Tab-separated table of C-alpha atoms and ligand atoms in Angstrom:
chain	number	residue	atom	x	y	z
A	1	UNK	CA	-0.251	-0.119	-0.208
A	2	UNK	CA	1.320	3.633	-0.877
A	3	UNK	CA	0.042	6.245	1.283
A	4	UNK	CA	-0.486	9.558	0.115
A	5	UNK	CA	-0.407	12.848	2.182
A	6	UNK	CA	-2.747	15.997	0.564
A	7	UNK	CA	-0.660	19.324	1.534
A	8	UNK	CA	-4.248	21.622	0.400
A	9	UNK	CA	-7.839	20.547	-0.347
A	10	UNK	CA	-9.286	22.244	-2.057
A	11	UNK	CA	-11.071	22.496	-5.591
A	12	UNK	CA	-8.142	20.156	-6.581
A	13	UNK	CA	-7.534	18.775	-3.067
A	14	UNK	CA	-10.589	17.264	-3.193
A	15	UNK	CA	-11.095	15.847	-6.407
A	16	UNK	CA	-7.723	13.569	-5.865
A	17	UNK	CA	-9.237	11.592	-2.669
A	18	UNK	CA	-12.448	11.392	-4.441
A	19	UNK	CA	-10.290	9.423	-7.535
A	20	UNK	CA	-8.107	7.442	-5.234
A	21	UNK	CA	-11.812	6.272	-3.517
A	22	UNK	CA	-13.878	5.704	-6.545
A	23	UNK	CA	-11.101	4.512	-9.259
A	24	UNK	CA	-9.354	2.904	-6.165
A	25	UNK	CA	-9.317	-1.071	-8.613
A	26	UNK	CA	-8.356	-0.070	-11.534
A	27	UNK	CA	-5.695	2.215	-10.480
A	28	UNK	CA	-4.204	-0.980	-8.821
A	29	UNK	CA	-4.723	-2.879	-11.694
A	30	UNK	CA	-2.156	-0.050	-13.052
A	31	UNK	CA	0.184	-0.022	-10.847
A	32	UNK	CA	-0.303	-3.301	-8.836
A	33	UNK	CA	-0.780	-0.891	-5.683
A	34	UNK	CA	-3.307	0.485	-3.378
A	35	UNK	CA	-3.128	4.289	-2.947
A	36	UNK	CA	-4.656	5.601	-0.020
A	37	UNK	CA	-5.379	8.957	0.973
A	38	UNK	CA	-4.310	8.312	4.602
A	39	UNK	CA	-4.167	12.705	5.568
A	40	UNK	CA	-5.248	16.192	4.386
A	41	UNK	CA	-3.815	19.435	5.846
A	42	UNK	CA	-5.217	22.483	5.603
A	43	UNK	CA	-4.631	25.942	6.442
A	44	UNK	CA	-8.343	26.289	7.944
A	45	UNK	CA	-9.961	23.613	10.574
A	46	UNK	CA	-13.282	25.698	10.830
A	47	UNK	CA	-14.295	25.387	7.036
A	48	UNK	CA	-16.773	22.330	6.205
A	49	UNK	CA	-15.414	20.472	3.754
A	50	UNK	CA	-16.758	17.025	2.357
A	51	UNK	CA	-14.245	14.528	2.144
A	52	UNK	CA	-13.752	11.344	4.155
A	53	UNK	CA	-9.940	11.822	5.370
A	54	UNK	CA	-8.954	12.806	8.444
A	55	UNK	CA	-7.625	16.836	7.961
A	56	UNK	CA	-5.145	18.629	10.518
A	57	UNK	CA	-4.005	21.704	10.240
A	58	UNK	CA	-0.314	21.053	11.552
A	59	UNK	CA	2.003	20.569	8.407
A	60	UNK	CA	4.814	20.130	10.100
A	61	UNK	CA	3.563	16.889	12.386
A	62	UNK	CA	2.432	15.228	8.554
A	63	UNK	CA	6.267	16.079	7.046
A	64	UNK	CA	7.944	14.398	10.215
A	65	UNK	CA	5.201	11.203	9.610
A	66	UNK	CA	7.934	8.652	8.426
A	67	UNK	CA	4.286	6.602	6.734
A	68	UNK	CA	3.712	9.038	4.553
A	69	UNK	CA	4.697	7.123	0.925
A	70	UNK	CA	4.077	10.541	-1.639
A	71	UNK	CA	3.009	14.054	-0.428
A	72	UNK	CA	0.396	15.466	-3.127
A	73	UNK	CA	1.756	19.725	-3.098
A	74	UNK	CA	-1.405	21.737	-3.689
A	75	UNK	CA	-0.805	24.498	-1.350
A	76	UNK	CA	-0.556	26.864	-4.124
A	77	UNK	CA	2.399	30.429	-3.337
A	78	UNK	CA	5.708	29.858	-3.809
A	79	UNK	CA	8.031	30.048	-1.086
A	80	UNK	CA	6.458	28.690	1.443
A	81	UNK	CA	5.396	25.565	-0.846
A	82	UNK	CA	9.088	25.591	-2.355
A	83	UNK	CA	10.629	25.238	1.577
A	84	UNK	CA	7.737	22.380	2.686
A	85	UNK	CA	8.275	20.487	-1.155
A	86	UNK	CA	12.289	21.097	-0.188
A	87	UNK	CA	12.382	19.450	3.122
A	88	UNK	CA	9.919	16.833	1.831
A	89	UNK	CA	12.091	15.601	-0.468
A	90	UNK	CA	15.399	15.741	1.687
A	91	UNK	CA	13.821	12.842	3.576
A	92	UNK	CA	14.139	11.074	0.583
A	93	UNK	CA	10.242	10.719	0.032
A	94	UNK	CA	8.356	11.780	-3.450
A	95	UNK	CA	5.845	14.655	-4.040
A	96	UNK	CA	3.576	15.253	-6.866
A	97	UNK	CA	2.579	19.306	-7.611
A	98	UNK	CA	0.024	21.083	-9.710
A	99	UNK	CA	1.655	24.614	-8.542
A	100	UNK	CA	3.241	25.715	-11.671
A	101	UNK	CA	4.138	28.928	-9.793
A	102	UNK	CA	6.233	27.408	-7.655
A	103	UNK	CA	7.756	25.369	-10.598
A	104	UNK	CA	7.892	28.357	-13.289
A	105	UNK	CA	10.647	30.169	-10.213
A	106	UNK	CA	12.226	26.832	-8.814
A	107	UNK	CA	11.707	24.031	-11.314
A	108	UNK	CA	15.607	24.010	-11.725
A	109	UNK	CA	16.158	23.707	-7.350
A	110	UNK	CA	13.332	21.333	-7.216
A	111	UNK	CA	15.501	18.639	-9.544
A	112	UNK	CA	19.043	19.112	-8.236
A	113	UNK	CA	17.057	19.030	-4.535
A	114	UNK	CA	15.049	15.368	-5.347
A	115	UNK	CA	17.732	13.613	-6.181
A	116	UNK	CA	16.312	10.359	-6.117
A	117	UNK	CA	12.816	10.848	-4.751
A	118	UNK	CA	10.327	11.521	-7.583
A	119	UNK	CA	8.686	15.052	-8.500
A	120	UNK	CA	5.692	14.442	-10.729
A	121	UNK	CA	4.014	17.676	-12.337
A	122	UNK	CA	1.843	16.868	-15.069
A	123	UNK	CA	-0.686	18.874	-13.694
A	124	UNK	CA	1.288	21.800	-13.087
A	125	UNK	CA	0.694	22.380	-16.932
A	126	UNK	CA	-2.850	22.636	-19.160
A	127	UNK	CA	-4.834	20.355	-16.849
A	128	UNK	CA	-6.139	16.828	-16.902
A	129	UNK	CA	-4.229	17.302	-20.668
A	130	UNK	CA	-0.573	15.347	-20.401
A	131	UNK	CA	1.576	17.510	-22.308
A	132	UNK	CA	3.870	17.576	-19.961
A	133	UNK	CA	3.773	12.982	-20.578
A	134	UNK	CA	3.923	13.767	-24.394
A	135	UNK	CA	6.877	16.488	-24.406
A	136	UNK	CA	9.003	14.366	-22.369
A	137	UNK	CA	8.311	11.074	-23.337
A	138	UNK	CA	6.350	10.804	-26.572
A	139	UNK	CA	8.647	12.984	-28.349
A	140	UNK	CA	11.854	13.135	-27.155
A	141	UNK	CA	13.464	12.256	-30.206
A	142	UNK	CA	12.141	15.820	-31.260
A	143	UNK	CA	14.379	19.133	-31.166
A	144	UNK	CA	11.015	21.371	-30.321
A	145	UNK	CA	10.320	23.535	-32.848
A	146	UNK	CA	7.719	25.635	-31.106
A	147	UNK	CA	5.149	25.977	-28.837
A	148	UNK	CA	2.044	27.464	-29.234
A	149	UNK	CA	-1.043	27.161	-26.735
A	150	UNK	CA	-3.763	27.927	-24.956
A	151	UNK	CA	-2.746	27.713	-21.440
A	152	UNK	CA	-5.014	29.306	-19.503
A	153	UNK	CA	-9.007	27.510	-18.730
A	154	UNK	CA	-10.074	31.036	-17.654
A	155	UNK	CA	-8.886	33.438	-20.117
A	156	UNK	CA	-10.084	30.807	-22.532
A	157	UNK	CA	-13.515	30.460	-20.813
A	158	UNK	CA	-14.090	34.445	-20.664
A	159	UNK	CA	-12.961	35.584	-24.542
A	160	UNK	CA	-15.552	32.757	-25.510
A	161	UNK	CA	-17.952	33.538	-23.655
A	162	UNK	CA	-17.266	37.772	-25.245
A	163	UNK	CA	-16.922	36.244	-28.548
A	164	UNK	CA	-19.969	33.966	-28.571
A	165	UNK	CA	-22.360	35.265	-25.640
A	166	UNK	CA	-21.586	39.655	-26.145
A	167	UNK	CA	-21.027	38.970	-22.217
A	168	UNK	CA	-19.442	40.994	-20.300
A	169	UNK	CA	-15.724	40.730	-18.892
A	170	UNK	CA	-16.673	40.704	-15.079
A	171	UNK	CA	-19.169	38.954	-15.161
A	172	UNK	CA	-17.824	36.069	-17.105
A	173	UNK	CA	-15.237	35.965	-15.078
A	174	UNK	CA	-16.990	36.126	-11.618
A	175	UNK	CA	-18.724	32.176	-13.373
A	176	UNK	CA	-14.986	30.943	-14.264
A	177	UNK	CA	-14.732	31.316	-10.279
A	178	UNK	CA	-17.343	30.190	-8.969
A	179	UNK	CA	-16.848	27.225	-11.341
A	180	UNK	CA	-13.486	26.627	-9.720
A	181	UNK	CA	-11.494	27.221	-12.753
A	182	UNK	CA	-9.693	30.392	-11.236
A	183	UNK	CA	-6.887	30.869	-9.338
A	184	UNK	CA	-7.609	32.609	-5.951
A	185	UNK	CA	-6.073	35.668	-7.220
A	186	UNK	CA	-7.812	35.406	-10.266
A	187	UNK	CA	-4.855	38.172	-11.988
A	188	UNK	CA	-2.736	35.644	-12.333
A	189	UNK	CA	-4.727	34.204	-14.491
A	190	UNK	CA	-6.424	37.191	-16.858
A	191	UNK	CA	-2.803	39.129	-16.463
A	192	UNK	CA	-1.069	36.245	-18.395
A	193	UNK	CA	0.918	34.646	-15.430
A	194	UNK	CA	-0.117	31.985	-15.208
A	195	UNK	CA	0.206	30.357	-18.489
A	196	UNK	CA	3.480	32.027	-19.170
A	197	UNK	CA	4.128	29.988	-15.737
A	198	UNK	CA	3.143	26.947	-17.994
A	199	UNK	CA	4.904	28.189	-20.993
A	200	UNK	CA	8.292	28.251	-18.988
A	201	UNK	CA	7.584	24.321	-18.135
A	202	UNK	CA	7.124	23.393	-20.877
A	203	UNK	CA	9.917	25.511	-22.201
A	204	UNK	CA	12.383	23.896	-19.790
A	205	UNK	CA	11.347	20.848	-21.151
A	206	UNK	CA	11.953	21.379	-24.681
A	207	UNK	CA	14.804	24.181	-24.254
A	208	UNK	CA	16.343	23.484	-20.789
A	209	UNK	CA	15.457	27.480	-20.513
A	210	UNK	CA	16.170	28.892	-17.666
A	211	UNK	CA	14.290	31.705	-17.780
A	212	UNK	CA	12.075	32.819	-14.817
A	213	UNK	CA	8.427	34.998	-15.833
A	214	UNK	CA	10.095	38.790	-15.958
A	215	UNK	CA	12.994	37.596	-17.927
A	216	UNK	CA	9.480	37.022	-20.340
A	217	UNK	CA	6.686	38.875	-22.877
A	218	UNK	CA	3.770	38.748	-20.731
A	219	UNK	CA	0.362	40.378	-21.825
A	220	UNK	CA	-2.891	40.005	-19.971
A	221	UNK	CA	-6.369	39.860	-21.484
A	222	UNK	CA	-7.666	43.003	-19.425
A	223	UNK	CA	-7.635	45.194	-22.329
A	224	UNK	CA	-9.649	43.273	-24.940
A	225	UNK	CA	-13.255	45.411	-24.992
A	226	UNK	CA	-16.808	44.865	-27.294
A	227	UNK	CA	-14.312	47.201	-29.591
A	228	UNK	CA	-12.151	44.345	-30.553
A	229	UNK	CA	-14.207	41.456	-30.674
A	230	UNK	CA	-16.146	43.303	-33.454
A	231	UNK	CA	-13.186	43.839	-35.185
A	232	UNK	CA	-11.890	39.802	-35.113
A	233	UNK	CA	-15.585	39.075	-36.279
A	234	UNK	CA	-15.175	40.753	-38.928
A	235	UNK	CA	-12.263	39.994	-40.076
A	236	UNK	CA	-13.337	36.479	-39.156
A	237	UNK	CA	-10.407	36.030	-36.625
A	238	UNK	CA	-10.816	34.890	-32.932
A	239	UNK	CA	-9.355	36.318	-29.944
A	240	UNK	CA	-7.146	34.275	-28.322
A	241	UNK	CA	-4.616	34.441	-24.884
A	242	UNK	CA	-1.639	32.470	-27.145
A	243	UNK	CA	1.866	31.250	-25.205
A	244	UNK	CA	4.258	30.631	-27.663
A	245	UNK	CA	7.895	29.308	-27.338
A	246	UNK	CA	10.141	29.600	-30.774
A	247	UNK	CA	13.881	28.575	-31.075
A	248	UNK	CA	15.308	30.937	-33.942
A	249	UNK	CA	19.043	29.824	-34.172
A	250	UNK	CA	20.814	30.074	-30.813
A	251	UNK	CA	18.112	31.873	-29.242
A	252	UNK	CA	14.799	30.777	-28.391
A	253	UNK	CA	11.871	33.061	-28.457
A	254	UNK	CA	8.691	33.304	-25.259
A	255	UNK	CA	6.180	35.418	-25.559
A	256	UNK	CA	2.832	35.195	-23.718
A	257	UNK	CA	-0.380	37.789	-25.093
A	258	UNK	CA	-3.885	37.909	-27.067
A	259	UNK	CA	-3.636	37.479	-30.587
A	260	UNK	CA	-6.020	37.251	-33.148
A	261	UNK	CA	-5.734	34.213	-34.774
A	262	UNK	CA	-7.727	33.328	-38.260
A	263	UNK	CA	-10.586	31.689	-37.231
A	264	UNK	CA	-10.006	28.302	-39.421
A	265	UNK	CA	-6.794	27.200	-37.240
A	266	UNK	CA	-7.832	24.079	-35.031
A	267	UNK	CA	-6.450	26.386	-31.709
A	268	UNK	CA	-9.050	28.256	-32.785
A	269	UNK	CA	-11.490	26.312	-32.330
A	270	UNK	CA	-10.227	25.329	-29.155
A	271	UNK	CA	-12.725	27.202	-26.430
A	272	UNK	CA	-13.979	27.443	-23.173
A	273	UNK	CA	-12.527	25.987	-20.111
A	274	UNK	CA	-10.048	24.000	-23.060
A	275	UNK	CA	-7.199	24.321	-23.163
A	276	UNK	CA	-5.064	23.513	-26.639
A	277	UNK	CA	-1.059	23.253	-27.211
A	278	UNK	CA	0.800	22.042	-30.302
A	279	UNK	CA	4.177	21.192	-29.981
A	280	UNK	CA	6.250	20.563	-33.287
A	281	UNK	CA	9.154	18.303	-33.305
A	282	UNK	CA	11.868	18.411	-36.260
A	283	UNK	CA	10.602	15.186	-37.056
A	284	UNK	CA	7.833	14.254	-36.158
A	285	UNK	CA	6.337	17.424	-37.462
A	286	UNK	CA	3.813	19.669	-35.857
A	287	UNK	CA	1.632	17.429	-33.321
A	288	UNK	CA	-1.418	18.787	-30.891
A	289	UNK	CA	-2.995	18.344	-27.601
A	290	UNK	CA	-6.810	19.187	-26.737
A	291	UNK	CA	-8.527	19.340	-23.287
A	292	UNK	CA	-10.008	20.346	-20.048
A	293	UNK	CA	-7.204	22.737	-19.128
A	294	UNK	CA	-9.353	24.295	-15.768
A	295	UNK	CA	-11.139	22.180	-12.899
A	296	UNK	CA	-10.760	19.516	-9.648
A	297	UNK	CA	-11.594	16.320	-11.854
A	298	UNK	CA	-9.354	17.321	-14.648
A	299	UNK	CA	-6.223	18.558	-12.668
A	300	UNK	CA	-6.671	15.726	-10.201
A	301	UNK	CA	-6.519	13.080	-13.174
A	302	UNK	CA	-3.140	14.678	-13.568
A	303	UNK	CA	-1.896	14.311	-10.382
A	304	UNK	CA	-3.620	10.960	-9.706
A	305	UNK	CA	-1.872	9.683	-13.224
A	306	UNK	CA	1.339	10.840	-11.801
A	307	UNK	CA	0.842	9.054	-7.948
A	308	UNK	CA	0.155	5.814	-10.138
A	309	UNK	CA	3.338	6.572	-12.325
A	310	UNK	CA	5.607	6.581	-8.839
A	311	UNK	CA	3.960	3.758	-7.242
A	312	UNK	CA	4.761	1.594	-10.478
A	313	UNK	CA	8.290	2.277	-9.531
A	314	UNK	CA	9.793	2.578	-13.355
A	315	UNK	CA	8.536	-1.279	-13.766
A	316	UNK	CA	5.134	-0.542	-16.162
A	317	UNK	CA	4.170	-3.913	-18.286
A	318	UNK	CA	3.811	-3.178	-21.817
A	319	UNK	CA	0.207	-2.009	-21.681
A	320	UNK	CA	0.063	-0.375	-18.531
A	321	UNK	CA	-1.384	-2.666	-16.215
A	322	UNK	CA	-0.441	-5.544	-13.857
A	323	UNK	CA	-3.479	-7.154	-12.612
A	324	UNK	CA	-6.865	-7.347	-14.661
A	325	UNK	CA	-8.340	-3.942	-15.140
A	326	UNK	CA	-12.067	-4.714	-14.523
A	327	UNK	CA	-13.725	-7.513	-12.482
A	328	UNK	CA	-15.945	-8.720	-15.143
A	329	UNK	CA	-13.801	-8.822	-17.740
A	330	UNK	CA	-14.524	-6.404	-20.151
A	331	UNK	CA	-16.283	-8.186	-24.040
A	332	UNK	CA	-16.455	-6.650	-27.193
A	333	UNK	CA	-19.716	-5.650	-27.854
A	334	UNK	CA	-21.941	-7.030	-31.152
A	335	UNK	CA	-21.859	-4.916	-34.165
A	336	UNK	CA	-24.957	-4.811	-34.626
A	337	UNK	CA	-25.323	-3.370	-30.753
A	338	UNK	CA	-23.561	0.025	-31.867
A	339	UNK	CA	-25.578	2.986	-31.317
A	340	UNK	CA	-25.281	6.170	-33.287
A	341	UNK	CA	-26.987	8.452	-35.860
A	342	UNK	CA	-26.766	7.851	-39.326
A	343	UNK	CA	-27.186	9.207	-42.700
A	344	UNK	CA	-28.646	7.905	-46.131
A	345	UNK	CA	-28.440	8.982	-49.261
A	346	UNK	CA	-31.531	7.114	-51.882
A	347	UNK	CA	-31.606	7.449	-55.565
A	348	UNK	CA	-35.111	7.035	-56.601
A	349	UNK	CA	-37.887	7.184	-59.311
A	350	UNK	CA	-39.624	10.638	-58.610
A	351	UNK	CA	-43.206	9.073	-58.367
A	352	UNK	CA	-46.129	9.942	-56.091
A	353	UNK	CA	-45.782	8.081	-52.314
A	354	UNK	CA	-42.106	7.592	-52.573
A	355	UNK	CA	-41.160	9.370	-49.796
A	356	UNK	CA	-43.612	7.650	-46.978
A	357	UNK	CA	-42.873	4.562	-48.034
A	358	UNK	CA	-38.931	5.078	-47.101
A	359	UNK	CA	-40.952	6.666	-44.148
A	360	UNK	CA	-42.071	3.740	-43.617
A	361	UNK	CA	-40.051	1.528	-43.804
A	362	UNK	CA	-37.678	3.744	-41.425
A	363	UNK	CA	-40.727	3.886	-39.259
A	364	UNK	CA	-40.749	-0.245	-38.895
A	365	UNK	CA	-37.008	-0.371	-38.390
A	366	UNK	CA	-37.409	1.749	-34.946
A	367	UNK	CA	-35.385	4.390	-36.971
A	368	UNK	CA	-36.122	8.208	-36.079
A	369	UNK	CA	-35.552	11.394	-38.756
A	370	UNK	CA	-33.907	13.790	-37.490
A	371	UNK	CA	-33.610	15.950	-40.994
A	372	UNK	CA	-34.345	15.421	-44.540
A	373	UNK	CA	-33.090	16.773	-47.852
A	374	UNK	CA	-34.268	16.122	-51.735
A	375	UNK	CA	-31.971	17.533	-54.145
A	376	UNK	CA	-33.245	17.348	-58.146
A	377	UNK	CA	-30.278	17.170	-60.226
A	378	UNK	CA	-31.755	18.394	-63.626
A	379	UNK	CA	-35.153	20.440	-64.137
A	380	UNK	CA	-37.164	17.625	-65.948
A	381	UNK	CA	-35.653	14.686	-64.628
A	382	UNK	CA	-37.340	11.591	-63.235
A	383	UNK	CA	-35.143	10.727	-60.643
A	384	UNK	CA	-34.080	12.182	-57.762
A	385	UNK	CA	-31.850	12.010	-54.409
A	386	UNK	CA	-33.441	12.044	-50.783
A	387	UNK	CA	-30.473	12.706	-47.813
A	388	UNK	CA	-31.841	11.511	-44.300
A	389	UNK	CA	-29.952	11.987	-40.984
A	390	UNK	CA	-31.456	10.033	-38.469
A	391	UNK	CA	-31.650	10.391	-34.359
A	392	UNK	CA	-29.783	7.961	-32.545
A	393	UNK	CA	-30.362	4.398	-33.202
A	394	UNK	CA	-29.057	0.981	-33.315
A	395	UNK	CA	-27.085	-0.243	-36.466
A	396	UNK	CA	-29.047	-3.942	-36.512
A	397	UNK	CA	-32.058	-1.955	-37.106
A	398	UNK	CA	-30.287	0.378	-40.172
A	399	UNK	CA	-29.086	-2.709	-41.441
A	400	UNK	CA	-32.306	-4.202	-42.068
A	401	UNK	CA	-33.612	-0.980	-43.393
A	402	UNK	CA	-31.145	-0.509	-45.764
A	403	UNK	CA	-32.500	-4.388	-47.043
A	404	UNK	CA	-36.002	-3.395	-47.102
A	405	UNK	CA	-34.986	0.310	-48.836
A	406	UNK	CA	-33.000	-1.990	-51.725
A	407	UNK	CA	-35.914	-3.953	-52.603
A	408	UNK	CA	-38.120	-0.898	-53.265
A	409	UNK	CA	-38.711	-1.065	-56.941
A	410	UNK	CA	-38.217	2.795	-57.379
A	411	UNK	CA	-35.263	2.548	-55.480
A	412	UNK	CA	-32.748	2.782	-58.343
A	413	UNK	CA	-28.878	3.159	-56.566
A	414	UNK	CA	-27.462	1.341	-53.814
A	415	UNK	CA	-28.343	3.266	-50.819
A	416	UNK	CA	-25.435	5.386	-49.900
A	417	UNK	CA	-25.093	5.179	-45.052
A	418	UNK	CA	-22.330	7.107	-43.297
A	419	UNK	CA	-23.034	6.772	-39.977
A	420	UNK	CA	-22.647	10.692	-38.089
A	421	UNK	CA	-19.859	11.010	-35.239
A	422	UNK	CA	-21.065	14.051	-33.523
A	423	UNK	CA	-20.397	14.938	-29.379
A	424	UNK	CA	-23.933	15.302	-28.776
B	501	HSE	N1	-7.053	29.375	-13.277
B	501	HSE	C1	-6.026	27.704	-14.247
B	501	HSE	C2	-6.629	28.210	-15.363
B	501	HSE	C3	-6.517	26.369	-13.234
B	501	HSE	O1	-7.615	28.820	-15.256
B	501	HSE	O2	-5.964	27.511	-16.225
B	501	HSE	C4	-5.175	25.381	-14.354
B	501	HSE	O3	-4.042	25.875	-14.272
């Protein structure tokens, strides 16, 4: 059993405890051990928290416990967190942290202090997206030519709402705070500092660069007004807070600022609290990562992944699990049971009753039509093409309906069917 202490039981800390409890089985299967949160450290003991582990405000006593294997640092802040993490590392214990401000200032000091202990920091950049693993492991064969990313969920949430709903800056910021996306001090978000901290972490992995936030260009979104949004829309741009790291000869360009981005670029489509990061390697080319960049559960998912990695002690079987993943063995779902939306293109003779007869076949097969279109190529043609999109229905019913449609005397060609895969 691996015992962990959670230093800071706010939005992310509570989600970490929840995941460790709810997903205990799958976590044990993946690392071969139970990972158990045994104590949480909080500043304010009087605050009500819905959490099933003992709490204390005595951090010293927790750091001095011999039975804790891994500490999760979610206290925030820089210098106090730094001295706490250093002390833990000096005892040879591992730390998992989501604290990007701490890493923006002390990542190299911590690397040195760690010696044989491990420091997991996946959650410090882009919330739930495993972008650090991608850069550190997946792309390690490459020189990184550029990093370009939307790295702050709060800013992206605000800018998206301003673009799409003409919402006011203040109102949306309040919403983002209520949803648990914003930092304790939201000027870190809107001033671009949080994104800069994350960019520096990525740039260290990519380039070994040792810059501090003060040394790079940082501009926030606080001066973006509705007039700027108006211009952007008129000229088919979106406004995004972007972090950029680019290698140019023997220099690395590092900057964070709001930018106008052409609407059709992939990164322009990263909306709401989502983050999107594009990493470009000299051999792999461009790779892109997308997902929730803030919020308790998404960030905690990355924290727990680091715990699992450390618990594996460098020994992870090829497929990443040590015992069967599910109690009841999973089986493959028969093709007939697949459920999705469908599109049909049916070429028919243009006669009375044709549409009604096809609709009857669909009805008999329990298929509901979501939209319909008819298109006739030539003006005087005696044939026409019918297009149907369906609501969700079963593959078996669709196959049955297609066979029936094929038998109808007025159907000219084989019906073309495509599956529609949309998130909603
Ligand atoms: N405040 C941060 C954001 C949280 O909005 O992206 C995740 O680091």
